[in-house]
């Protein structure tokens, strides 16, 4: 019998013994790899004191018993991939044809839904199906996933389908609160009583109970948990703040043509949710933080996956419970910051200072500052931020927190903060970090704080020499990018973040009446025509010019002088995709300058042929009502003045009233009334009597017939 091939030597013997000792520990912590390429997911161990078991109540269960739902065979994968392609192309004749196709796909996927959502290639199809599904189809999917949610939300591909399903089904809960129960029951196609969407969501919550602690730090389940919290709370589903919390930047965006969604306005407002959702949400929050103490929460605050969930929980606690909950001992906020107030040399103060400079933890601090009750915020500000706010703005990360702080300061506190920040403003401008200055200007306008100190600081940093001020702010390039192709030019401008921030700062300055507005307007007035043309055609700087012409309280002399600088170049601006927006602004800016409007319209009329050949030119021609100007100039002038002759309006109304077309029932009523009176509406003899009125011969002109 052959001997086992072994390597000899002491080093090899030690290595073999070490590997044998490590194998059981390594295999016990490793999660099973999915057949669909889910990848290895290991338990997350945070950097805390190893002598204390902080994660005993939130440790993920071992995944050796994770269910395997099977694989799709080759024929099924081919069919579903083909269906996904057809839905993506959306070349259906009408909605009815697409609905029939969706019904066939659902029929083919019957009993295989779990296989499809766990498949790398077919899970995209399920996301598209969810976006196009009817109410009953969504309910059917929720029912078929019941009992498997704990494993689906942790799956690399199925978790995305769960997110899409929850978001698509959330508006239906509100609809069912308004619709009568009888109508909801009739929605079932198979004759069975349809389960309400409210009950289906409560089943999901019940299934995930007891596992929320470790789902917070799971790479895939964390996103689904956030979606579920948003659905239960009734917060807007598509707002900017919500989207940044729910979706990762790496998430693939799947376009669904023909999606049945609410209007954009309805998606941005709070939804009405049943009381059972509020109770379930309270239970979820309590269950999530039940086994978490202060030390573990501090570690979770800097965790890339757990931090967004913590942000959402803090926001929900503040927005739903208000100031009363923030001071309770068992609240999440009080567990994060147990010291009240968090003075220097306390654990809470050290924790907040650490979050200020942490790329992940600073986002949690922004949420606390934004949503904390007034008294809580004032306590935090006075004890931790007030005396150090000038130094905080110098840090790239802490500056974002300072921006949130400025949005909540009172008049006196804002005055003090402006004084401290202006000392470091030149350094911020040098580093092209002008967003803090922009926020400071906006808040000064709201709180009516004097902005002279800010104006002096900006003038010192950018230069007081007339036209050069705005040129330096927007970093206007006169030669470097003029010879570039439009696509390459836009790429270069997009990479220059300082150019964008300078333009935003100038736009914020020009709308604030006072020294800041005067600085920008004086700089624009000092420019020659060639520089103004460059600004009008610049993708970023053009917004400053538009804001200066349309801002509230702008003088008539300034608007007339700037527009006159463009005389002779109006057609050139109208043919440019970017500068054409400036020509549109000219219409608003000349509201009380009729002769300037006519001059601009004359320049456009002289170049009618070239304007009609250009997309932007046609838009200008339509917006300026040039067809009316060309054919009926008097009417155009009337519209340009913004008034209409009252006599003409009355005459038109009277004419419309006289020529009003009578309906069939009105004509029938007139005929019936004429019959009863013995004569028709036109004065003819009455029907059925055979008698003429006395003195009438029945001939025109009243001439009687001679016998």
PDB file of N, CA and C in Angstrom, residues 503-567:
ATOM      1  N   UNK A 503     -19.719  79.422  -8.839  1.00  0.00           N
ATOM      2  CA  UNK A 503     -20.966  79.878  -9.457  1.00  0.00           C
ATOM      3  C   UNK A 503     -22.120  79.848  -8.463  1.00  0.00           C
ATOM      4  N   UNK A 504     -22.211  78.793  -7.674  1.00  0.00           N
ATOM      5  CA  UNK A 504     -23.274  78.709  -6.667  1.00  0.00           C
ATOM      6  C   UNK A 504     -23.141  79.811  -5.621  1.00  0.00           C
ATOM      7  N   UNK A 505     -21.900  80.124  -5.250  1.00  0.00           N
ATOM      8  CA  UNK A 505     -21.685  81.212  -4.290  1.00  0.00           C
ATOM      9  C   UNK A 505     -22.136  82.548  -4.876  1.00  0.00           C
ATOM     10  N   UNK A 506     -21.800  82.795  -6.139  1.00  0.00           N
ATOM     11  CA  UNK A 506     -22.198  84.051  -6.778  1.00  0.00           C
ATOM     12  C   UNK A 506     -23.717  84.145  -6.906  1.00  0.00           C
ATOM     13  N   UNK A 507     -24.391  83.032  -7.204  1.00  0.00           N
ATOM     14  CA  UNK A 507     -25.856  83.037  -7.291  1.00  0.00           C
ATOM     15  C   UNK A 507     -26.488  83.328  -5.935  1.00  0.00           C
ATOM     16  N   UNK A 508     -25.896  82.787  -4.869  1.00  0.00           N
ATOM     17  CA  UNK A 508     -26.413  83.067  -3.532  1.00  0.00           C
ATOM     18  C   UNK A 508     -26.199  84.526  -3.157  1.00  0.00           C
ATOM     19  N   UNK A 509     -25.107  85.131  -3.615  1.00  0.00           N
ATOM     20  CA  UNK A 509     -24.823  86.523  -3.285  1.00  0.00           C
ATOM     21  C   UNK A 509     -25.765  87.481  -4.010  1.00  0.00           C
ATOM     22  N   UNK A 510     -26.095  87.178  -5.263  1.00  0.00           N
ATOM     23  CA  UNK A 510     -26.822  88.137  -6.079  1.00  0.00           C
ATOM     24  C   UNK A 510     -28.285  88.263  -5.670  1.00  0.00           C
ATOM     25  N   UNK A 511     -28.819  87.307  -4.935  1.00  0.00           N
ATOM     26  CA  UNK A 511     -30.225  87.375  -4.528  1.00  0.00           C
ATOM     27  C   UNK A 511     -30.396  88.020  -3.150  1.00  0.00           C
ATOM     28  N   UNK A 512     -29.295  88.366  -2.483  1.00  0.00           N
ATOM     29  CA  UNK A 512     -29.351  88.989  -1.154  1.00  0.00           C
ATOM     30  C   UNK A 512     -29.155  90.491  -1.319  1.00  0.00           C
ATOM     31  N   UNK A 513     -30.191  91.237  -1.101  1.00  0.00           N
ATOM     32  CA  UNK A 513     -30.113  92.686  -1.258  1.00  0.00           C
ATOM     33  C   UNK A 513     -29.112  93.273  -0.259  1.00  0.00           C
ATOM     34  N   UNK A 514     -28.192  94.083  -0.793  1.00  0.00           N
ATOM     35  CA  UNK A 514     -27.184  94.682   0.064  1.00  0.00           C
ATOM     36  C   UNK A 514     -25.819  94.656  -0.584  1.00  0.00           C
ATOM     37  N   UNK A 515     -24.770  94.672   0.211  1.00  0.00           N
ATOM     38  CA  UNK A 515     -23.409  94.744  -0.357  1.00  0.00           C
ATOM     39  C   UNK A 515     -23.041  93.537  -1.209  1.00  0.00           C
ATOM     40  N   UNK A 516     -23.557  92.362  -0.885  1.00  0.00           N
ATOM     41  CA  UNK A 516     -23.216  91.183  -1.680  1.00  0.00           C
ATOM     42  C   UNK A 516     -23.793  91.287  -3.081  1.00  0.00           C
ATOM     43  N   UNK A 517     -25.047  91.701  -3.193  1.00  0.00           N
ATOM     44  CA  UNK A 517     -25.651  91.870  -4.517  1.00  0.00           C
ATOM     45  C   UNK A 517     -24.955  92.966  -5.309  1.00  0.00           C
ATOM     46  N   UNK A 518     -24.594  94.044  -4.635  1.00  0.00           N
ATOM     47  CA  UNK A 518     -23.919  95.149  -5.325  1.00  0.00           C
ATOM     48  C   UNK A 518     -22.571  94.700  -5.885  1.00  0.00           C
ATOM     49  N   UNK A 519     -21.865  93.828  -5.172  1.00  0.00           N
ATOM     50  CA  UNK A 519     -20.569  93.353  -5.662  1.00  0.00           C
ATOM     51  C   UNK A 519     -20.717  92.619  -6.990  1.00  0.00           C
ATOM     52  N   UNK A 520     -21.678  91.714  -7.082  1.00  0.00           N
ATOM     53  CA  UNK A 520     -21.854  90.933  -8.310  1.00  0.00           C
ATOM     54  C   UNK A 520     -22.359  91.827  -9.439  1.00  0.00           C
ATOM     55  N   UNK A 521     -23.328  92.686  -9.153  1.00  0.00           N
ATOM     56  CA  UNK A 521     -23.882  93.548 -10.197  1.00  0.00           C
ATOM     57  C   UNK A 521     -22.837  94.524 -10.721  1.00  0.00           C
ATOM     58  N   UNK A 522     -22.028  95.082  -9.843  1.00  0.00           N
ATOM     59  CA  UNK A 522     -20.972  95.994 -10.286  1.00  0.00           C
ATOM     60  C   UNK A 522     -19.937  95.266 -11.137  1.00  0.00           C
ATOM     61  N   UNK A 523     -19.661  94.022 -10.787  1.00  0.00           N
ATOM     62  CA  UNK A 523     -18.706  93.250 -11.573  1.00  0.00           C
ATOM     63  C   UNK A 523     -19.252  92.957 -12.972  1.00  0.00           C
ATOM     64  N   UNK A 524     -20.545  92.639 -13.073  1.00  0.00           N
ATOM     65  CA  UNK A 524     -21.148  92.375 -14.385  1.00  0.00           C
ATOM     66  C   UNK A 524     -21.205  93.655 -15.207  1.00  0.00           C
ATOM     67  N   UNK A 525     -21.522  94.767 -14.575  1.00  0.00           N
ATOM     68  CA  UNK A 525     -21.615  96.042 -15.288  1.00  0.00           C
ATOM     69  C   UNK A 525     -20.264  96.467 -15.851  1.00  0.00           C
ATOM     70  N   UNK A 526     -19.179  96.123 -15.165  1.00  0.00           N
ATOM     71  CA  UNK A 526     -17.844  96.526 -15.605  1.00  0.00           C
ATOM     72  C   UNK A 526     -17.306  95.671 -16.745  1.00  0.00           C
ATOM     73  N   UNK A 527     -18.009  94.614 -17.124  1.00  0.00           N
ATOM     74  CA  UNK A 527     -17.524  93.722 -18.183  1.00  0.00           C
ATOM     75  C   UNK A 527     -17.845  94.288 -19.557  1.00  0.00           C
ATOM     76  N   UNK A 528     -16.996  93.970 -20.528  1.00  0.00           N
ATOM     77  CA  UNK A 528     -17.276  94.342 -21.909  1.00  0.00           C
ATOM     78  C   UNK A 528     -18.132  93.271 -22.574  1.00  0.00           C
ATOM     79  N   UNK A 529     -18.542  93.499 -23.790  1.00  0.00           N
ATOM     80  CA  UNK A 529     -19.463  92.593 -24.488  1.00  0.00           C
ATOM     81  C   UNK A 529     -18.856  91.215 -24.702  1.00  0.00           C
ATOM     82  N   UNK A 530     -17.574  91.152 -25.017  1.00  0.00           N
ATOM     83  CA  UNK A 530     -16.945  89.853 -25.283  1.00  0.00           C
ATOM     84  C   UNK A 530     -16.934  88.978 -24.032  1.00  0.00           C
ATOM     85  N   UNK A 531     -16.664  89.577 -22.872  1.00  0.00           N
ATOM     86  CA  UNK A 531     -16.666  88.803 -21.626  1.00  0.00           C
ATOM     87  C   UNK A 531     -18.072  88.350 -21.269  1.00  0.00           C
ATOM     88  N   UNK A 532     -19.051  89.224 -21.479  1.00  0.00           N
ATOM     89  CA  UNK A 532     -20.431  88.844 -21.205  1.00  0.00           C
ATOM     90  C   UNK A 532     -20.884  87.701 -22.102  1.00  0.00           C
ATOM     91  N   UNK A 533     -20.438  87.690 -23.361  1.00  0.00           N
ATOM     92  CA  UNK A 533     -20.774  86.584 -24.264  1.00  0.00           C
ATOM     93  C   UNK A 533     -20.178  85.275 -23.770  1.00  0.00           C
ATOM     94  N   UNK A 534     -18.952  85.324 -23.277  1.00  0.00           N
ATOM     95  CA  UNK A 534     -18.330  84.116 -22.731  1.00  0.00           C
ATOM     96  C   UNK A 534     -19.099  83.600 -21.522  1.00  0.00           C
ATOM     97  N   UNK A 535     -19.533  84.507 -20.670  1.00  0.00           N
ATOM     98  CA  UNK A 535     -20.297  84.096 -19.486  1.00  0.00           C
ATOM     99  C   UNK A 535     -21.635  83.505 -19.903  1.00  0.00           C
ATOM    100  N   UNK A 536     -22.288  84.121 -20.882  1.00  0.00           N
ATOM    101  CA  UNK A 536     -23.591  83.621 -21.330  1.00  0.00           C
ATOM    102  C   UNK A 536     -23.481  82.230 -21.928  1.00  0.00           C
ATOM    103  N   UNK A 537     -22.354  81.922 -22.565  1.00  0.00           N
ATOM    104  CA  UNK A 537     -22.173  80.617 -23.209  1.00  0.00           C
ATOM    105  C   UNK A 537     -21.520  79.589 -22.295  1.00  0.00           C
ATOM    106  N   UNK A 538     -21.073  80.012 -21.127  1.00  0.00           N
ATOM    107  CA  UNK A 538     -20.436  79.082 -20.200  1.00  0.00           C
ATOM    108  C   UNK A 538     -21.498  78.284 -19.449  1.00  0.00           C
ATOM    109  N   UNK A 539     -21.317  76.984 -19.394  1.00  0.00           N
ATOM    110  CA  UNK A 539     -22.322  76.096 -18.813  1.00  0.00           C
ATOM    111  C   UNK A 539     -22.597  76.417 -17.344  1.00  0.00           C
ATOM    112  N   UNK A 540     -21.608  76.855 -16.613  1.00  0.00           N
ATOM    113  CA  UNK A 540     -21.750  77.121 -15.180  1.00  0.00           C
ATOM    114  C   UNK A 540     -21.992  78.591 -14.879  1.00  0.00           C
ATOM    115  N   UNK A 541     -21.249  79.471 -15.525  1.00  0.00           N
ATOM    116  CA  UNK A 541     -21.324  80.896 -15.213  1.00  0.00           C
ATOM    117  C   UNK A 541     -22.615  81.536 -15.711  1.00  0.00           C
ATOM    118  N   UNK A 542     -23.271  80.955 -16.721  1.00  0.00           N
ATOM    119  CA  UNK A 542     -24.486  81.563 -17.273  1.00  0.00           C
ATOM    120  C   UNK A 542     -25.596  81.685 -16.235  1.00  0.00           C
ATOM    121  N   UNK A 543     -25.613  80.802 -15.245  1.00  0.00           N
ATOM    122  CA  UNK A 543     -26.657  80.864 -14.217  1.00  0.00           C
ATOM    123  C   UNK A 543     -26.513  82.125 -13.357  1.00  0.00           C
ATOM    124  N   UNK A 544     -25.295  82.619 -13.197  1.00  0.00           N
ATOM    125  CA  UNK A 544     -25.096  83.848 -12.433  1.00  0.00           C
ATOM    126  C   UNK A 544     -25.710  85.027 -13.179  1.00  0.00           C
ATOM    127  N   UNK A 545     -25.485  85.095 -14.489  1.00  0.00           N
ATOM    128  CA  UNK A 545     -26.045  86.172 -15.297  1.00  0.00           C
ATOM    129  C   UNK A 545     -27.570  86.121 -15.299  1.00  0.00           C
ATOM    130  N   UNK A 546     -28.137  84.946 -15.418  1.00  0.00           N
ATOM    131  CA  UNK A 546     -29.597  84.812 -15.399  1.00  0.00           C
ATOM    132  C   UNK A 546     -30.170  85.237 -14.050  1.00  0.00           C
ATOM    133  N   UNK A 547     -29.509  84.832 -12.953  1.00  0.00           N
ATOM    134  CA  UNK A 547     -29.991  85.211 -11.622  1.00  0.00           C
ATOM    135  C   UNK A 547     -29.890  86.709 -11.403  1.00  0.00           C
ATOM    136  N   UNK A 548     -28.845  87.339 -11.938  1.00  0.00           N
ATOM    137  CA  UNK A 548     -28.677  88.782 -11.760  1.00  0.00           C
ATOM    138  C   UNK A 548     -29.767  89.563 -12.487  1.00  0.00           C
ATOM    139  N   UNK A 549     -30.238  89.068 -13.621  1.00  0.00           N
ATOM    140  CA  UNK A 549     -31.257  89.782 -14.393  1.00  0.00           C
ATOM    141  C   UNK A 549     -32.663  89.586 -13.836  1.00  0.00           C
ATOM    142  N   UNK A 550     -32.889  88.507 -13.122  1.00  0.00           N
ATOM    143  CA  UNK A 550     -34.254  88.186 -12.670  1.00  0.00           C
ATOM    144  C   UNK A 550     -34.432  88.243 -11.165  1.00  0.00           C
ATOM    145  N   UNK A 551     -33.400  88.579 -10.421  1.00  0.00           N
ATOM    146  CA  UNK A 551     -33.529  88.583  -8.962  1.00  0.00           C
ATOM    147  C   UNK A 551     -34.488  89.674  -8.518  1.00  0.00           C
ATOM    148  N   UNK A 552     -35.088  89.482  -7.376  1.00  0.00           N
ATOM    149  CA  UNK A 552     -36.087  90.418  -6.858  1.00  0.00           C
ATOM    150  C   UNK A 552     -35.430  91.747  -6.487  1.00  0.00           C
ATOM    151  N   UNK A 553     -36.076  92.826  -6.911  1.00  0.00           N
ATOM    152  CA  UNK A 553     -35.577  94.150  -6.576  1.00  0.00           C
ATOM    153  C   UNK A 553     -34.481  94.666  -7.485  1.00  0.00           C
ATOM    154  N   UNK A 554     -34.191  93.978  -8.578  1.00  0.00           N
ATOM    155  CA  UNK A 554     -33.142  94.442  -9.486  1.00  0.00           C
ATOM    156  C   UNK A 554     -33.595  95.723 -10.188  1.00  0.00           C
ATOM    157  N   UNK A 555     -32.676  96.670 -10.317  1.00  0.00           N
ATOM    158  CA  UNK A 555     -33.020  97.977 -10.881  1.00  0.00           C
ATOM    159  C   UNK A 555     -33.237  97.898 -12.383  1.00  0.00           C
ATOM    160  N   UNK A 556     -34.087  98.818 -12.881  1.00  0.00           N
ATOM    161  CA  UNK A 556     -34.364  98.877 -14.315  1.00  0.00           C
ATOM    162  C   UNK A 556     -33.125  99.316 -15.094  1.00  0.00           C
ATOM    163  N   UNK A 557     -32.326 100.211 -14.535  1.00  0.00           N
ATOM    164  CA  UNK A 557     -31.130 100.704 -15.222  1.00  0.00           C
ATOM    165  C   UNK A 557     -30.120  99.579 -15.447  1.00  0.00           C
ATOM    166  N   UNK A 558     -29.955  98.704 -14.435  1.00  0.00           N
ATOM    167  CA  UNK A 558     -29.007  97.599 -14.587  1.00  0.00           C
ATOM    168  C   UNK A 558     -29.464  96.646 -15.687  1.00  0.00           C
ATOM    169  N   UNK A 559     -30.741  96.296 -15.685  1.00  0.00           N
ATOM    170  CA  UNK A 559     -31.234  95.351 -16.692  1.00  0.00           C
ATOM    171  C   UNK A 559     -31.118  95.928 -18.096  1.00  0.00           C
ATOM    172  N   UNK A 560     -31.460  97.200 -18.256  1.00  0.00           N
ATOM    173  CA  UNK A 560     -31.366  97.816 -19.580  1.00  0.00           C
ATOM    174  C   UNK A 560     -29.917  97.867 -20.066  1.00  0.00           C
ATOM    175  N   UNK A 561     -29.006  98.209 -19.180  1.00  0.00           N
ATOM    176  CA  UNK A 561     -27.602  98.344 -19.583  1.00  0.00           C
ATOM    177  C   UNK A 561     -27.001  96.996 -19.979  1.00  0.00           C
ATOM    178  N   UNK A 562     -27.323  95.941 -19.240  1.00  0.00           N
ATOM    179  CA  UNK A 562     -26.744  94.629 -19.533  1.00  0.00           C
ATOM    180  C   UNK A 562     -27.319  94.067 -20.834  1.00  0.00           C
ATOM    181  N   UNK A 563     -28.629  94.189 -21.038  1.00  0.00           N
ATOM    182  CA  UNK A 563     -29.227  93.634 -22.260  1.00  0.00           C
ATOM    183  C   UNK A 563     -28.746  94.396 -23.489  1.00  0.00           C
ATOM    184  N   UNK A 564     -28.554  95.697 -23.361  1.00  0.00           N
ATOM    185  CA  UNK A 564     -28.059  96.467 -24.499  1.00  0.00           C
ATOM    186  C   UNK A 564     -26.653  96.044 -24.913  1.00  0.00           C
ATOM    187  N   UNK A 565     -25.899  95.463 -23.988  1.00  0.00           N
ATOM    188  CA  UNK A 565     -24.560  94.963 -24.331  1.00  0.00           C
ATOM    189  C   UNK A 565     -24.631  93.805 -25.328  1.00  0.00           C
ATOM    190  N   UNK A 566     -25.784  93.142 -25.397  1.00  0.00           N
ATOM    191  CA  UNK A 566     -25.923  91.985 -26.282  1.00  0.00           C
ATOM    192  C   UNK A 566     -26.561  92.340 -27.625  1.00  0.00           C
ATOM    193  N   UNK A 567     -26.864  93.612 -27.857  1.00  0.00           N
ATOM    194  CA  UNK A 567     -27.423  93.997 -29.156  1.00  0.00           C
ATOM    195  C   UNK A 567     -26.463  93.589 -30.272  1.00  0.00           C
TER     196      UNK A 567
END
